[in-house]
Amino acid sequence: MVDEARDIHGIFDSHCHYDDKAFDGDRSELLDRLLSSDSTVEYMMHACTDLNSAEFGIKTSERYKNYYTSVGIHPECIYDGIPSGYELEIERFAKHEKVRAIGEIGLDYHYDGYDRTAQLRLFESQLEIAKSLDLPVIMHCRDAMGDFTELMRKHRPKGVVHCFSGSAESAIELQRLGLYIGFTGALTFKNSKKAKNAFMNVQSDKLLFETDCPYMAPVPFRGKRCSSELIAYVALEAQCLSGVDAQQLVDTTSQNAKRLFSIDK
């Protein structure tokens, strides 16, 4: 499998977090290698989590030609409250030419102590900002599919539900609403029957691959730090499930990501 993975090229990592502290020791060296001309990785989309993360995304996008960024506030980043003036800050950051989405935004009811009302208010506000700026959204949904789907029906954003963990039925409905569905290394996990079933119900023109790195490293790297080239293993698992060639799947998901994020190179 390792040799097969090395032969896959043209990867678009549609959701990565290279500002995470897991990369503090070798961030620049790793990105230099992954975004070099002879790498198997071609594009990256930084999934912003807060305003500091937005600054990282923009600065890094200015360094690397094929590195793009989103701006937004993740639902897990508001345990100390929603930052004042965030709407104006998001709109200011969004003027940068390499900002191609609002995100990572959404709902997360997984851990104790979450504020459902604050999450819903923040999420809906950022959906409205995205609509006003005509930008797609990168969305997070964990243990909140009911509220999430209700807002999708109400606002009808263009965008992607990343690291999809819902049912096949939810995937079908979200696609009907025009959304893309993103899959990580979790697709390779032995206990990922739900993700596999969902994957089999995603249309080829609505499919994205991502790492969510440094998290969600695929088998045989599960539990280790993930990075963008490991999407090749997600593609190989997807090939086993669908019968579609892994390189073809990578090519398709790359074209889908470029279309979603208005990248015409």
Coordinates of N, CA and C in Angstrom, one line a residue, residues 29-217:
E29 N 9.6 23.7 7.5 CA 10.3 22.6 6.8 C 9.2 21.7 6.1
L30 N 8.2 21.3 6.9 CA 7.2 20.4 6.4 C 6.4 21.1 5.3
L31 N 6.0 22.3 5.5 CA 5.2 23.0 4.4 C 6.1 23.2 3.2
D32 N 7.3 23.6 3.3 CA 8.2 23.7 2.2 C 8.3 22.4 1.4
R33 N 8.3 21.3 2.1 CA 8.4 20.0 1.4 C 7.1 19.6 0.7
L34 N 6.0 19.8 1.5 CA 4.7 19.4 1.0 C 4.2 20.2 -0.2
L35 N 4.6 21.5 -0.2 CA 4.2 22.4 -1.3 C 5.3 22.7 -2.3
S36 N 6.3 21.8 -2.4 CA 7.3 21.9 -3.4 C 6.8 21.3 -4.7
S37 N 7.5 21.6 -5.8 CA 7.0 21.2 -7.1 C 7.0 19.7 -7.4
D38 N 7.8 19.0 -6.6 CA 7.8 17.5 -6.8 C 7.1 16.8 -5.7
S39 N 6.2 17.5 -5.0 CA 5.4 16.8 -3.9 C 4.2 16.2 -4.5
T40 N 3.6 15.2 -3.8 CA 2.3 14.6 -4.2 C 1.2 15.5 -3.9
V41 N 1.4 16.5 -3.0 CA 0.4 17.5 -2.6 C 0.4 18.7 -3.5
E42 N -0.7 19.2 -4.0 CA -0.7 20.3 -4.9 C -1.4 21.6 -4.2
Y43 N -2.4 21.4 -3.5 CA -3.1 22.5 -2.9 C -3.5 22.2 -1.4
M44 N -3.6 23.3 -0.6 CA -4.1 23.1 0.8 C -5.0 24.3 1.1
M45 N -6.0 24.0 1.9 CA -7.0 25.0 2.4 C -6.8 25.0 3.9
H46 N -6.4 26.1 4.5 CA -6.3 26.2 5.9 C -7.7 26.4 6.5
A47 N -8.0 25.6 7.5 CA -9.3 25.7 8.2 C -9.1 26.6 9.4
C48 N -9.5 27.8 9.4 CA -9.3 28.7 10.5 C -10.2 28.4 11.6
T49 N -9.7 28.6 12.9 CA -10.6 28.3 14.0 C -10.9 29.5 14.9
D50 N -10.1 30.6 14.8 CA -10.3 31.8 15.5 C -9.6 32.9 14.8
L51 N -9.6 34.1 15.4 CA -9.0 35.3 14.8 C -7.5 35.2 14.7
N52 N -6.8 34.6 15.7 CA -5.4 34.3 15.6 C -5.0 33.3 14.5
S53 N -5.9 32.3 14.3 CA -5.7 31.4 13.3 C -5.9 32.0 11.9
A54 N -6.8 33.0 11.8 CA -7.0 33.7 10.5 C -5.7 34.4 10.1
E55 N -5.0 35.0 11.1 CA -3.8 35.7 10.8 C -2.7 34.7 10.3
F56 N -2.7 33.6 10.9 CA -1.7 32.5 10.5 C -2.0 32.1 9.1
G57 N -3.3 31.9 8.8 CA -3.7 31.4 7.4 C -3.3 32.4 6.4
I58 N -3.6 33.7 6.6 CA -3.3 34.7 5.6 C -1.7 34.9 5.4
K59 N -1.0 34.9 6.5 CA 0.5 35.0 6.4 C 1.1 33.8 5.6
T60 N 0.6 32.6 5.9 CA 1.1 31.4 5.3 C 0.7 31.4 3.8
S61 N -0.5 31.9 3.5 CA -1.0 31.9 2.1 C -0.2 32.9 1.3
E62 N 0.4 33.9 1.9 CA 1.3 34.8 1.2 C 2.6 34.2 0.9
R63 N 3.0 33.2 1.6 CA 4.3 32.5 1.4 C 4.2 31.4 0.4
Y64 N 3.1 30.8 0.3 CA 2.9 29.6 -0.6 C 1.8 29.9 -1.6
K65 N 2.2 29.7 -2.9 CA 1.3 30.0 -4.0 C 0.0 29.2 -3.9
N66 N 0.1 27.9 -3.6 CA -1.1 27.0 -3.7 C -1.7 26.7 -2.3
Y67 N -1.4 27.6 -1.3 CA -2.0 27.5 0.0 C -3.1 28.6 0.1
Y68 N -4.3 28.2 0.5 CA -5.4 29.2 0.6 C -5.9 29.1 2.0
T69 N -6.8 30.0 2.4 CA -7.3 30.0 3.8 C -8.7 30.4 3.9
S70 N -9.3 30.1 5.0 CA -10.6 30.5 5.4 C -10.5 31.5 6.6
V71 N -11.6 32.1 7.0 CA -11.6 32.9 8.2 C -12.9 32.6 8.9
G72 N -12.8 32.4 10.2 CA -14.1 32.2 11.0 C -13.7 31.7 12.4
I73 N -14.8 31.4 13.1 CA -14.6 31.0 14.5 C -15.3 29.7 14.8
H74 N -14.5 28.7 15.2 CA -14.9 27.4 15.5 C -15.8 27.4 16.8
P75 N -16.8 26.5 16.8 CA -17.7 26.5 18.0 C -17.0 26.1 19.3
E76 N -15.9 25.4 19.2 CA -15.2 25.0 20.4 C -14.3 26.1 20.9
C77 N -14.2 27.2 20.2 CA -13.3 28.3 20.6 C -14.1 29.5 21.3
I78 N -15.3 29.2 21.8 CA -16.0 30.2 22.5 C -16.4 29.9 23.9
Y79 N -15.6 29.0 24.5 CA -15.9 28.7 25.9 C -15.7 29.9 26.8
D80 N -14.9 30.8 26.4 CA -14.7 32.0 27.2 C -15.6 33.2 26.7
G81 N -16.5 32.8 25.8 CA -17.4 33.8 25.2 C -17.1 34.2 23.8
I82 N -18.1 34.7 23.1 CA -17.9 35.1 21.7 C -17.1 36.4 21.7
P83 N -16.0 36.5 20.9 CA -15.2 37.7 20.9 C -16.0 38.9 20.4
S84 N -15.8 40.0 21.0 CA -16.5 41.2 20.6 C -16.0 41.7 19.3
G85 N -16.8 42.2 18.4 CA -16.4 42.8 17.2 C -15.9 41.8 16.2
Y86 N -16.3 40.5 16.4 CA -15.8 39.4 15.5 C -16.3 39.6 14.0
E87 N -17.5 40.1 13.9 CA -18.1 40.3 12.5 C -17.2 41.2 11.7
L88 N -16.8 42.3 12.2 CA -16.0 43.3 11.5 C -14.6 42.7 11.2
E89 N -14.1 41.9 12.1 CA -12.7 41.3 11.9 C -12.8 40.3 10.8
I90 N -13.8 39.4 10.8 CA -14.0 38.4 9.8 C -14.1 39.1 8.4
E91 N -14.9 40.1 8.4 CA -15.1 40.9 7.1 C -13.8 41.5 6.6
R92 N -13.0 42.0 7.6 CA -11.7 42.6 7.2 C -10.8 41.6 6.7
F93 N -10.6 40.5 7.4 CA -9.8 39.4 6.9 C -10.2 38.9 5.5
A94 N -11.5 38.8 5.3 CA -12.1 38.2 4.1 C -11.7 39.0 2.9
K95 N -11.3 40.2 3.0 CA -10.9 41.0 1.8 C -9.6 40.5 1.2
H96 N -8.8 39.7 1.9 CA -7.6 39.2 1.4 C -7.8 38.3 0.2
E97 N -7.0 38.4 -0.9 CA -7.3 37.6 -2.1 C -7.2 36.1 -1.9
K98 N -6.4 35.7 -0.9 CA -6.3 34.2 -0.7 C -7.3 33.6 0.3
V99 N -8.2 34.5 0.8 CA -9.3 34.0 1.6 C -10.4 33.5 0.7
R100 N -10.8 32.2 0.8 CA -11.8 31.7 -0.2 C -13.0 31.0 0.5
A101 N -13.1 31.2 1.9 CA -14.2 30.6 2.6 C -14.3 31.2 3.9
I102 N -15.5 31.1 4.5 CA -15.8 31.4 5.9 C -15.8 30.0 6.7
G103 N -15.0 29.9 7.6 CA -14.9 28.6 8.4 C -13.6 28.6 9.2
E104 N -13.5 27.7 10.0 CA -14.4 26.5 10.3 C -15.4 26.9 11.3
I105 N -16.7 26.9 10.8 CA -17.8 27.3 11.7 C -18.8 26.1 11.8
G106 N -19.7 26.2 12.8 CA -20.6 25.1 13.0 C -21.1 24.9 14.4
L107 N -21.4 23.6 14.7 CA -22.0 23.2 16.0 C -21.3 22.0 16.5
D108 N -21.0 22.0 17.8 CA -20.4 20.9 18.5 C -21.0 20.7 19.9
Y109 N -21.8 19.7 20.0 CA -22.5 19.4 21.3 C -21.8 18.2 22.0
H110 N -20.6 17.8 21.6 CA -20.0 16.6 22.1 C -19.6 16.6 23.5
Y111 N -18.9 17.7 23.9 CA -18.4 17.8 25.3 C -19.3 18.5 26.2
D112 N -19.2 18.1 27.5 CA -20.0 18.8 28.5 C -19.6 20.3 28.6
G113 N -20.5 21.2 28.9 CA -20.2 22.6 29.1 C -20.4 23.4 27.9
Y114 N -20.9 22.9 26.8 CA -21.1 23.7 25.6 C -22.3 24.6 25.8
D115 N -22.3 25.7 25.2 CA -23.4 26.7 25.2 C -24.1 26.6 23.9
R116 N -25.2 25.9 23.9 CA -26.0 25.7 22.6 C -26.5 27.0 22.1
T117 N -27.0 27.9 22.9 CA -27.5 29.1 22.4 C -26.4 30.0 21.8
A118 N -25.3 30.1 22.4 CA -24.2 30.9 21.9 C -23.7 30.2 20.6
Q119 N -23.6 28.9 20.5 CA -23.1 28.3 19.3 C -24.1 28.6 18.1
L120 N -25.3 28.4 18.4 CA -26.3 28.7 17.3 C -26.3 30.1 16.9
R121 N -26.1 31.1 17.8 CA -26.1 32.5 17.4 C -24.8 32.8 16.6
L122 N -23.7 32.3 17.0 CA -22.4 32.5 16.3 C -22.5 31.8 14.9
F123 N -23.0 30.6 14.8 CA -23.0 29.9 13.6 C -23.9 30.6 12.6
E124 N -25.1 31.0 13.0 CA -26.0 31.7 12.1 C -25.5 33.0 11.7
S125 N -24.8 33.7 12.6 CA -24.2 35.0 12.2 C -23.2 34.8 11.1
Q126 N -22.3 33.8 11.3 CA -21.3 33.6 10.3 C -21.8 33.1 8.9
L127 N -22.9 32.3 9.0 CA -23.6 32.0 7.7 C -24.1 33.2 7.0
E128 N -24.6 34.1 7.7 CA -25.1 35.4 7.1 C -23.9 36.2 6.6
I129 N -22.8 36.2 7.3 CA -21.6 36.9 6.8 C -21.1 36.3 5.4
A130 N -21.1 35.0 5.4 CA -20.7 34.3 4.2 C -21.6 34.6 3.0
K131 N -22.9 34.6 3.3 CA -23.8 35.0 2.2 C -23.6 36.4 1.7
S132 N -23.4 37.3 2.6 CA -23.2 38.7 2.2 C -21.9 38.9 1.4
L133 N -20.9 38.0 1.7 CA -19.6 38.1 1.0 C -19.6 37.2 -0.2
D134 N -20.6 36.4 -0.4 CA -20.7 35.4 -1.5 C -19.5 34.4 -1.4
L135 N -19.3 33.9 -0.2 CA -18.2 33.0 0.0 C -18.8 31.6 0.5
P136 N -18.2 30.5 0.2 CA -18.6 29.2 0.7 C -18.2 29.1 2.2
V137 N -18.8 28.1 2.8 CA -18.5 27.9 4.2 C -17.9 26.5 4.4
I138 N -17.0 26.4 5.4 CA -16.4 25.2 5.8 C -17.0 24.9 7.2
M139 N -17.8 23.8 7.3 CA -18.6 23.6 8.4 C -18.3 22.3 9.2
H140 N -18.4 22.5 10.5 CA -18.1 21.4 11.5 C -19.5 21.1 12.1
C141 N -19.7 19.8 12.2 CA -21.0 19.3 12.9 C -20.7 18.0 13.7
R142 N -20.8 18.1 15.0 CA -20.6 16.9 15.8 C -21.7 16.8 16.8
D143 N -22.4 15.7 16.8 CA -23.5 15.4 17.7 C -24.5 16.6 17.7
A144 N -24.7 17.1 16.6 CA -25.7 18.3 16.5 C -26.4 18.3 15.1
M145 N -26.6 17.1 14.5 CA -27.1 17.1 13.2 C -28.5 17.7 13.0
G146 N -29.4 17.5 14.1 CA -30.7 18.1 14.0 C -30.7 19.6 13.8
D147 N -30.0 20.3 14.7 CA -30.0 21.8 14.6 C -29.2 22.2 13.4
F148 N -28.2 21.4 13.0 CA -27.3 21.8 11.9 C -28.2 21.7 10.6
T149 N -28.9 20.6 10.4 CA -29.7 20.5 9.2 C -30.8 21.5 9.1
E150 N -31.4 21.9 10.2 CA -32.4 22.9 10.2 C -31.8 24.2 9.7
L151 N -30.6 24.6 10.1 CA -30.0 25.8 9.7 C -29.6 25.7 8.2
M152 N -29.2 24.5 7.7 CA -28.9 24.4 6.3 C -30.2 24.6 5.5
R153 N -31.3 24.1 5.9 CA -32.5 24.3 5.2 C -32.9 25.8 5.2
K154 N -32.6 26.4 6.3 CA -33.0 27.9 6.4 C -32.1 28.8 5.5
H155 N -30.8 28.5 5.6 CA -29.9 29.5 5.0 C -29.4 29.0 3.6
R156 N -29.4 27.7 3.3 CA -29.0 27.2 2.0 C -27.6 27.7 1.6
P157 N -26.6 27.6 2.5 CA -25.2 28.1 2.1 C -24.6 27.2 1.0
K158 N -23.6 27.7 0.4 CA -22.7 26.9 -0.4 C -21.5 26.5 0.4
G159 N -21.1 25.3 0.4 CA -20.0 24.9 1.2 C -19.8 23.4 1.4
V160 N -19.1 23.0 2.5 CA -18.7 21.6 2.7 C -19.0 21.3 4.2
V161 N -19.5 20.1 4.5 CA -19.5 19.6 5.8 C -18.3 18.7 6.0
H162 N -17.3 19.2 6.8 CA -16.0 18.5 6.8 C -16.1 17.4 7.8
C163 N -15.1 16.4 7.6 CA -15.0 15.2 8.5 C -16.3 14.6 8.8
F164 N -17.0 14.3 7.7 CA -18.4 13.9 7.9 C -18.6 12.7 8.8
S165 N -19.5 12.8 9.8 CA -19.7 11.7 10.7 C -21.2 11.3 10.8
G166 N -22.0 11.8 9.9 CA -23.4 11.6 10.0 C -23.8 10.3 9.2
S167 N -25.1 10.1 9.2 CA -25.6 8.9 8.5 C -25.6 9.1 7.0
A168 N -25.8 8.0 6.3 CA -26.0 8.1 4.8 C -27.2 8.9 4.4
E169 N -28.3 8.8 5.2 CA -29.5 9.6 5.0 C -29.2 11.1 5.1
S170 N -28.4 11.5 6.1 CA -28.0 12.9 6.3 C -27.2 13.4 5.2
A171 N -26.2 12.5 4.7 CA -25.4 12.9 3.6 C -26.2 13.2 2.3
I172 N -27.2 12.3 2.1 CA -28.0 12.5 0.9 C -28.8 13.8 1.0
E173 N -29.4 14.1 2.2 CA -30.2 15.3 2.3 C -29.3 16.6 2.1
L174 N -28.1 16.5 2.7 CA -27.2 17.7 2.6 C -26.7 17.9 1.2
Q175 N -26.5 16.9 0.5 CA -26.2 17.0 -1.0 C -27.3 17.6 -1.7
R176 N -28.6 17.2 -1.4 CA -29.7 17.8 -2.0 C -29.8 19.3 -1.8
L177 N -29.3 19.8 -0.7 CA -29.2 21.2 -0.3 C -28.0 21.9 -1.0
G178 N -27.2 21.1 -1.8 CA -26.1 21.7 -2.5 C -24.8 21.6 -1.9
L179 N -24.7 20.9 -0.8 CA -23.4 20.9 0.0 C -22.5 19.8 -0.4
Y180 N -21.2 20.0 -0.3 CA -20.1 19.0 -0.5 C -20.0 18.3 0.8
I181 N -19.4 17.0 0.7 CA -19.2 16.2 1.9 C -17.7 15.8 1.9
G182 N -17.0 16.1 3.1 CA -15.6 15.9 3.2 C -15.3 14.7 4.1
F183 N -14.3 13.9 3.6 CA -13.9 12.7 4.4 C -12.4 12.7 4.7
T184 N -12.1 12.3 5.9 CA -10.7 12.3 6.4 C -10.2 10.8 6.5
G185 N -9.1 10.7 7.2 CA -8.5 9.3 7.4 C -9.4 8.5 8.2
A186 N -10.4 9.0 8.9 CA -11.4 8.2 9.7 C -12.1 7.2 8.8
L187 N -12.1 7.5 7.5 CA -12.7 6.5 6.5 C -12.0 5.2 6.5
T188 N -10.7 5.2 6.9 CA -9.9 3.9 6.9 C -10.1 3.1 8.2
F189 N -10.7 3.7 9.2 CA -10.8 3.1 10.5 C -11.7 1.8 10.5
K190 N -11.3 0.8 11.2 CA -12.1 -0.4 11.2 C -13.5 -0.2 11.7
N191 N -13.7 0.7 12.7 CA -15.0 0.9 13.2 C -15.8 2.0 12.6
S192 N -15.4 2.4 11.3 CA -16.0 3.5 10.7 C -17.1 3.1 9.7
K193 N -17.9 2.1 10.1 CA -19.0 1.7 9.2 C -19.9 2.8 8.8
K194 N -20.2 3.7 9.7 CA -21.1 4.8 9.4 C -20.6 5.7 8.4
A195 N -19.3 6.1 8.5 CA -18.6 6.9 7.5 C -18.5 6.2 6.1
K196 N -18.3 4.9 6.1 CA -18.2 4.2 4.9 C -19.5 4.2 4.2
N197 N -20.6 4.0 4.9 CA -21.9 4.0 4.4 C -22.3 5.3 3.8
A198 N -21.9 6.4 4.5 CA -22.1 7.7 4.0 C -21.4 8.0 2.7
F199 N -20.1 7.6 2.7 CA -19.2 7.8 1.5 C -19.9 7.1 0.3
M200 N -20.4 6.0 0.5 CA -21.0 5.3 -0.7 C -22.3 6.0 -1.2
N201 N -22.8 6.9 -0.5 CA -24.0 7.7 -0.9 C -23.6 9.1 -1.3
V202 N -22.4 9.4 -1.5 CA -22.0 10.8 -1.9 C -21.7 10.7 -3.4
Q203 N -22.3 11.7 -4.1 CA -22.0 11.8 -5.5 C -20.6 12.3 -5.8
S204 N -20.0 11.8 -6.9 CA -18.6 12.2 -7.2 C -18.4 13.7 -7.3
D205 N -19.4 14.4 -7.7 CA -19.2 15.9 -7.8 C -19.4 16.6 -6.5
K206 N -19.7 15.9 -5.4 CA -19.9 16.5 -4.1 C -18.9 16.0 -3.1
L207 N -17.9 15.3 -3.6 CA -16.9 14.6 -2.7 C -15.7 15.4 -2.5
L208 N -15.2 15.6 -1.3 CA -13.9 16.2 -1.0 C -13.1 15.3 -0.1
F209 N -11.8 15.3 -0.2 CA -10.9 14.6 0.7 C -10.1 15.7 1.5
E210 N -9.8 15.3 2.7 CA -9.1 16.2 3.7 C -8.4 15.4 4.7
T211 N -7.5 16.1 5.4 CA -6.8 15.5 6.6 C -7.4 15.9 7.9
D212 N -7.8 17.1 8.1 CA -8.1 17.7 9.4 C -6.8 17.6 10.2
C213 N -5.6 17.6 9.6 CA -4.4 17.4 10.3 C -4.1 18.5 11.3
P214 N -3.5 18.2 12.4 CA -2.7 17.0 12.7 C -3.5 15.8 13.1
Y215 N -4.9 15.9 13.1 CA -5.7 14.8 13.6 C -6.1 13.8 12.4
M216 N -6.8 12.8 12.8 CA -7.4 11.8 11.9 C -6.5 11.2 10.9
A217 N -5.2 10.8 11.4 CA -4.3 10.1 10.5 C -4.9 8.8 10.1

